[in-house]
Amino acid sequence: MTLFEISLIIAITIISLGILLAIIRLIMGPFLPDRVTAFDLISANVIAIIAIFAVLSGSYQYFDVAVLLSLIIFFGAVSFTYHMNKVIKKRNEKLDEQLEESEYKDKLFQ
Amino acid sequence: MDLFIEIISSILILIGAGFMGIASIGMLRLPDFYIRMSAITKAATLGTGLIILGIVIYFNDLVIAGKGFVIFTFTILTSPVAAHIISRAATRKGVPFWGKTDVKEFEGYLKKYRRVELEKEDIY
């Protein structure tokens, strides 16, 4: 084992510890955006691990996986926020209806 | 010459891994969703870029350099966009700010798009 391989293994260890920390945030994150961000960070770390593993194993076909992952992650975040925006819009419309009803009731009871 | 290339690339990869570790620590430790977001987008992008630069230097090949360039470009293009979208949705959802954050210039937007009275009723 050369010095270069040892340094690569150290780098993989650091990044794996980072994934562990991000998983803790993924579990305890108080809101959905926290979880989406934690997942983003995890996938960035996975990209880095795959790229380093391509060097360690000496076969650079693994590099294509990193290219694909870096594309897919973005679509994941975008679809999550699309869903969130839909839910928020529905909630706001419901709130508007409730406000209108309550004003109407106030006028009735006066 | 081989030893020189290995030393340079291993130093770059170690620095990049350090940045990724710092980003993860910031993800866990920082007080607020928006502050965490800023920590992640900068440090993780820089870490990925440094690691891929080190690998490209090590392989010393044109095809690998092209693929590395593609990865780096996608990361640098998409990570700020994704961060902006997520934090915009979070602001509209009503994720609370840190107590020390100065939101004075931001109040108009918050009043327009954020229903403060609904913060207690959590959908998620």
CSV table of C-alpha atoms in Angstrom, one decimal:
chain,number,residue,atom,x,y,z
A,1,MET,CA,0.0,0.0,0.0
A,2,THR,CA,1.5,3.2,-1.1
A,3,LEU,CA,1.3,6.6,0.6
A,4,PHE,CA,-1.1,7.8,-2.1
A,5,GLU,CA,-3.6,5.0,-1.4
A,6,ILE,CA,-3.4,5.6,2.3
A,7,SER,CA,-4.3,9.3,1.8
A,8,LEU,CA,-7.2,8.2,-0.5
A,9,ILE,CA,-8.5,5.9,2.3
A,10,ILE,CA,-8.2,8.8,4.8
A,11,ALA,CA,-10.2,11.0,2.5
A,12,ILE,CA,-13.0,8.4,2.1
A,13,THR,CA,-13.1,8.0,5.9
A,14,ILE,CA,-13.5,11.7,6.5
A,15,ILE,CA,-16.3,11.9,3.9
A,16,SER,CA,-18.1,8.9,5.4
A,17,LEU,CA,-18.1,10.6,8.8
A,18,GLY,CA,-19.6,13.6,7.0
A,19,ILE,CA,-22.4,11.3,5.7
A,20,LEU,CA,-23.0,10.1,9.3
A,21,LEU,CA,-23.4,13.7,10.5
A,22,ALA,CA,-25.7,14.5,7.7
A,23,ILE,CA,-27.9,11.4,8.5
A,24,ILE,CA,-28.2,12.7,12.0
A,25,ARG,CA,-29.6,15.9,10.6
A,26,LEU,CA,-31.8,14.0,8.3
A,27,ILE,CA,-33.4,12.2,11.2
A,28,MET,CA,-33.8,15.1,13.6
A,29,GLY,CA,-34.3,18.0,11.1
A,30,PRO,CA,-37.3,19.9,12.4
A,31,PHE,CA,-38.7,20.8,8.9
A,32,LEU,CA,-38.9,19.2,5.5
A,33,PRO,CA,-36.5,21.7,3.9
A,34,ASP,CA,-33.8,20.6,6.4
A,35,ARG,CA,-34.3,17.0,5.3
A,36,VAL,CA,-34.1,17.9,1.6
A,37,THR,CA,-30.8,19.8,2.3
A,38,ALA,CA,-29.4,17.0,4.3
A,39,PHE,CA,-30.2,14.6,1.5
A,40,ASP,CA,-28.5,17.0,-1.0
A,41,LEU,CA,-25.3,17.0,1.2
A,42,ILE,CA,-25.4,13.2,1.4
A,43,SER,CA,-25.6,12.8,-2.3
A,44,ALA,CA,-22.7,15.3,-2.8
A,45,ASN,CA,-20.6,13.2,-0.4
A,46,VAL,CA,-21.6,10.0,-2.3
A,47,ILE,CA,-20.4,11.6,-5.6
A,48,ALA,CA,-17.0,12.4,-4.0
A,49,ILE,CA,-16.7,8.8,-2.6
A,50,ILE,CA,-17.5,7.3,-6.0
A,51,ALA,CA,-14.9,9.5,-7.7
A,52,ILE,CA,-12.3,8.6,-5.1
A,53,PHE,CA,-13.2,4.9,-5.5
A,54,ALA,CA,-12.6,5.2,-9.2
A,55,VAL,CA,-9.0,6.1,-8.4
A,56,LEU,CA,-8.6,3.4,-5.8
A,57,SER,CA,-9.9,0.6,-8.0
A,58,GLY,CA,-8.0,1.9,-11.0
A,59,SER,CA,-11.0,1.5,-13.4
A,60,TYR,CA,-12.4,4.9,-14.5
A,61,GLN,CA,-15.8,3.6,-15.6
A,62,TYR,CA,-17.0,4.5,-12.1
A,63,PHE,CA,-16.6,8.2,-13.1
A,64,ASP,CA,-19.7,8.0,-15.3
A,65,VAL,CA,-21.8,7.1,-12.3
A,66,ALA,CA,-20.6,10.3,-10.7
A,67,VAL,CA,-21.6,12.3,-13.8
A,68,LEU,CA,-25.1,10.8,-13.7
A,69,LEU,CA,-25.6,11.3,-10.0
A,70,SER,CA,-24.6,15.0,-10.2
A,71,LEU,CA,-27.5,15.4,-12.7
A,72,ILE,CA,-30.1,13.4,-10.8
A,73,ILE,CA,-29.6,15.1,-7.5
A,74,PHE,CA,-30.7,18.4,-8.9
A,75,PHE,CA,-34.0,17.0,-10.2
A,76,GLY,CA,-34.7,15.4,-6.8
A,77,ALA,CA,-34.4,18.8,-5.1
A,78,VAL,CA,-36.5,20.5,-7.8
A,79,SER,CA,-39.3,17.9,-7.5
A,80,PHE,CA,-39.4,18.1,-3.7
A,81,THR,CA,-39.8,21.9,-3.8
A,82,TYR,CA,-42.4,21.6,-6.5
A,83,HIS,CA,-44.5,19.4,-4.2
A,84,MET,CA,-43.9,21.7,-1.3
A,85,ASN,CA,-45.0,24.8,-3.2
A,86,LYS,CA,-48.2,22.9,-4.2
A,87,VAL,CA,-49.0,22.1,-0.6
A,88,ILE,CA,-48.3,25.7,0.5
A,89,LYS,CA,-50.5,27.1,-2.2
A,90,LYS,CA,-53.4,24.9,-1.1
A,91,ARG,CA,-52.9,25.9,2.5
A,92,ASN,CA,-52.9,29.6,1.6
A,93,GLU,CA,-56.1,29.2,-0.4
A,94,LYS,CA,-57.8,27.5,2.5
A,95,LEU,CA,-56.7,30.3,4.8
A,96,ASP,CA,-58.1,32.9,2.5
A,97,GLU,CA,-61.5,31.1,2.5
A,98,GLN,CA,-61.5,30.9,6.3
A,99,LEU,CA,-60.7,34.6,6.6
A,100,GLU,CA,-63.6,35.5,4.2
A,101,GLU,CA,-66.0,33.3,6.1
A,102,SER,CA,-65.0,34.7,9.5
A,103,GLU,CA,-65.5,38.3,8.2
A,104,TYR,CA,-68.9,37.3,6.9
A,105,LYS,CA,-69.9,35.8,10.3
A,106,ASP,CA,-68.7,38.9,12.1
A,107,LYS,CA,-71.0,41.0,10.0
A,108,LEU,CA,-73.9,38.7,10.6
A,109,PHE,CA,-73.6,38.9,14.4
A,110,GLN,CA,-73.3,42.6,14.5
B,1,MET,CA,7.5,13.0,-12.0
B,2,ASP,CA,5.0,10.3,-11.0
B,3,LEU,CA,5.7,10.9,-7.3
B,4,PHE,CA,5.2,14.6,-7.8
B,5,ILE,CA,1.8,14.1,-9.5
B,6,GLU,CA,0.7,11.7,-6.7
B,7,ILE,CA,1.7,14.2,-4.0
B,8,ILE,CA,-0.2,17.1,-5.6
B,9,SER,CA,-3.3,15.1,-6.3
B,10,SER,CA,-3.4,13.5,-2.8
B,11,ILE,CA,-3.0,17.0,-1.2
B,12,LEU,CA,-5.9,18.3,-3.4
B,13,ILE,CA,-8.1,15.3,-2.5
B,14,LEU,CA,-7.4,15.6,1.2
B,15,ILE,CA,-8.2,19.3,1.2
B,16,GLY,CA,-11.4,18.6,-0.6
B,17,ALA,CA,-12.4,15.9,1.8
B,18,GLY,CA,-11.7,18.3,4.7
B,19,PHE,CA,-14.1,20.8,3.1
B,20,MET,CA,-16.7,18.1,2.8
B,21,GLY,CA,-16.2,17.3,6.5
B,22,ILE,CA,-16.5,21.0,7.4
B,23,ALA,CA,-19.8,21.2,5.4
B,24,SER,CA,-21.2,18.2,7.3
B,25,ILE,CA,-20.2,19.6,10.7
B,26,GLY,CA,-21.9,22.9,9.7
B,27,MET,CA,-25.0,21.0,8.6
B,28,LEU,CA,-25.2,19.6,12.1
B,29,ARG,CA,-24.1,22.5,14.3
B,30,LEU,CA,-25.3,25.8,12.8
B,31,PRO,CA,-28.4,27.3,14.4
B,32,ASP,CA,-30.8,28.0,11.5
B,33,PHE,CA,-32.0,26.5,8.3
B,34,TYR,CA,-30.9,29.4,6.1
B,35,ILE,CA,-27.4,29.6,7.7
B,36,ARG,CA,-27.0,25.9,7.2
B,37,MET,CA,-28.0,26.3,3.6
B,38,SER,CA,-25.2,28.8,3.0
B,39,ALA,CA,-22.6,26.6,4.7
B,40,ILE,CA,-23.5,23.6,2.6
B,41,THR,CA,-23.7,25.1,-0.8
B,42,LYS,CA,-20.3,26.8,-0.6
B,43,ALA,CA,-18.2,24.2,1.2
B,44,ALA,CA,-19.7,21.1,-0.5
B,45,THR,CA,-19.3,22.6,-4.0
B,46,LEU,CA,-15.7,23.6,-3.3
B,47,GLY,CA,-14.9,20.2,-1.8
B,48,THR,CA,-16.3,18.3,-4.8
B,49,GLY,CA,-14.4,20.6,-7.2
B,50,LEU,CA,-11.1,20.1,-5.4
B,51,ILE,CA,-11.5,16.3,-5.2
B,52,ILE,CA,-12.3,16.0,-8.9
B,53,LEU,CA,-9.4,18.3,-9.8
B,54,GLY,CA,-7.1,16.0,-7.9
B,55,ILE,CA,-8.4,12.9,-9.6
B,56,VAL,CA,-8.1,14.6,-13.1
B,57,ILE,CA,-4.5,15.5,-12.3
B,58,TYR,CA,-3.8,11.9,-11.2
B,59,PHE,CA,-5.3,10.2,-14.3
B,60,ASN,CA,-3.7,12.7,-16.7
B,61,ASP,CA,-6.1,11.8,-19.5
B,62,LEU,CA,-8.2,13.9,-21.8
B,63,VAL,CA,-11.4,11.8,-21.5
B,64,ILE,CA,-11.3,11.8,-17.7
B,65,ALA,CA,-10.6,15.6,-17.8
B,66,GLY,CA,-13.7,16.1,-19.9
B,67,LYS,CA,-15.9,14.0,-17.5
B,68,GLY,CA,-14.5,15.9,-14.5
B,69,PHE,CA,-15.2,19.2,-16.2
B,70,VAL,CA,-18.8,18.0,-16.8
B,71,ILE,CA,-19.3,17.0,-13.1
B,72,PHE,CA,-17.8,20.3,-11.9
B,73,THR,CA,-19.9,22.4,-14.3
B,74,PHE,CA,-23.1,20.6,-13.2
B,75,THR,CA,-22.3,21.0,-9.5
B,76,ILE,CA,-21.5,24.6,-9.9
B,77,LEU,CA,-24.6,25.3,-12.0
B,78,THR,CA,-27.2,23.3,-10.1
B,79,SER,CA,-26.2,23.7,-6.4
B,80,PRO,CA,-26.9,27.4,-6.1
B,81,VAL,CA,-30.2,27.0,-8.1
B,82,ALA,CA,-31.4,24.2,-5.9
B,83,ALA,CA,-30.4,26.1,-2.7
B,84,HIS,CA,-32.3,29.2,-3.9
B,85,ILE,CA,-35.5,27.1,-4.7
B,86,ILE,CA,-35.4,25.2,-1.4
B,87,SER,CA,-34.9,28.3,0.7
B,88,ARG,CA,-37.6,30.2,-1.2
B,89,ALA,CA,-40.1,27.4,-0.5
B,90,ALA,CA,-38.9,27.3,3.1
B,91,THR,CA,-39.5,31.1,3.5
B,92,ARG,CA,-43.0,30.7,2.1
B,93,LYS,CA,-43.7,27.7,4.3
B,94,GLY,CA,-42.7,29.8,7.4
B,95,VAL,CA,-39.5,28.1,8.6
B,96,PRO,CA,-38.4,30.4,11.4
B,97,PHE,CA,-35.3,32.6,11.3
B,98,TRP,CA,-32.6,32.7,13.8
B,99,GLY,CA,-33.1,35.3,16.6
B,100,LYS,CA,-30.1,37.4,15.6
B,101,THR,CA,-30.9,37.5,11.9
B,102,ASP,CA,-31.7,41.0,10.7
B,103,VAL,CA,-34.9,40.7,8.5
B,104,LYS,CA,-35.8,44.4,8.4
B,105,GLU,CA,-35.4,44.9,4.7
B,106,PHE,CA,-37.2,41.6,4.1
B,107,GLU,CA,-40.4,42.4,6.0
B,108,GLY,CA,-42.5,43.3,3.0
B,109,TYR,CA,-41.9,40.0,1.3
B,110,LEU,CA,-42.5,38.1,4.5
B,111,LYS,CA,-45.8,39.9,5.1
B,112,LYS,CA,-46.9,39.3,1.5
B,113,TYR,CA,-46.1,35.6,1.2
B,114,ARG,CA,-45.8,34.2,4.7
B,115,ARG,CA,-48.8,33.4,6.9
B,116,VAL,CA,-47.3,33.9,10.3
B,117,GLU,CA,-50.5,32.7,12.1
B,118,LEU,CA,-50.2,29.3,10.5
B,119,GLU,CA,-46.7,28.6,11.8
B,120,LYS,CA,-48.0,26.5,14.7
B,121,GLU,CA,-50.1,24.3,12.5
B,122,ASP,CA,-47.4,22.2,10.9
B,123,ILE,CA,-48.2,20.3,7.7
B,124,TYR,CA,-45.0,18.3,7.7
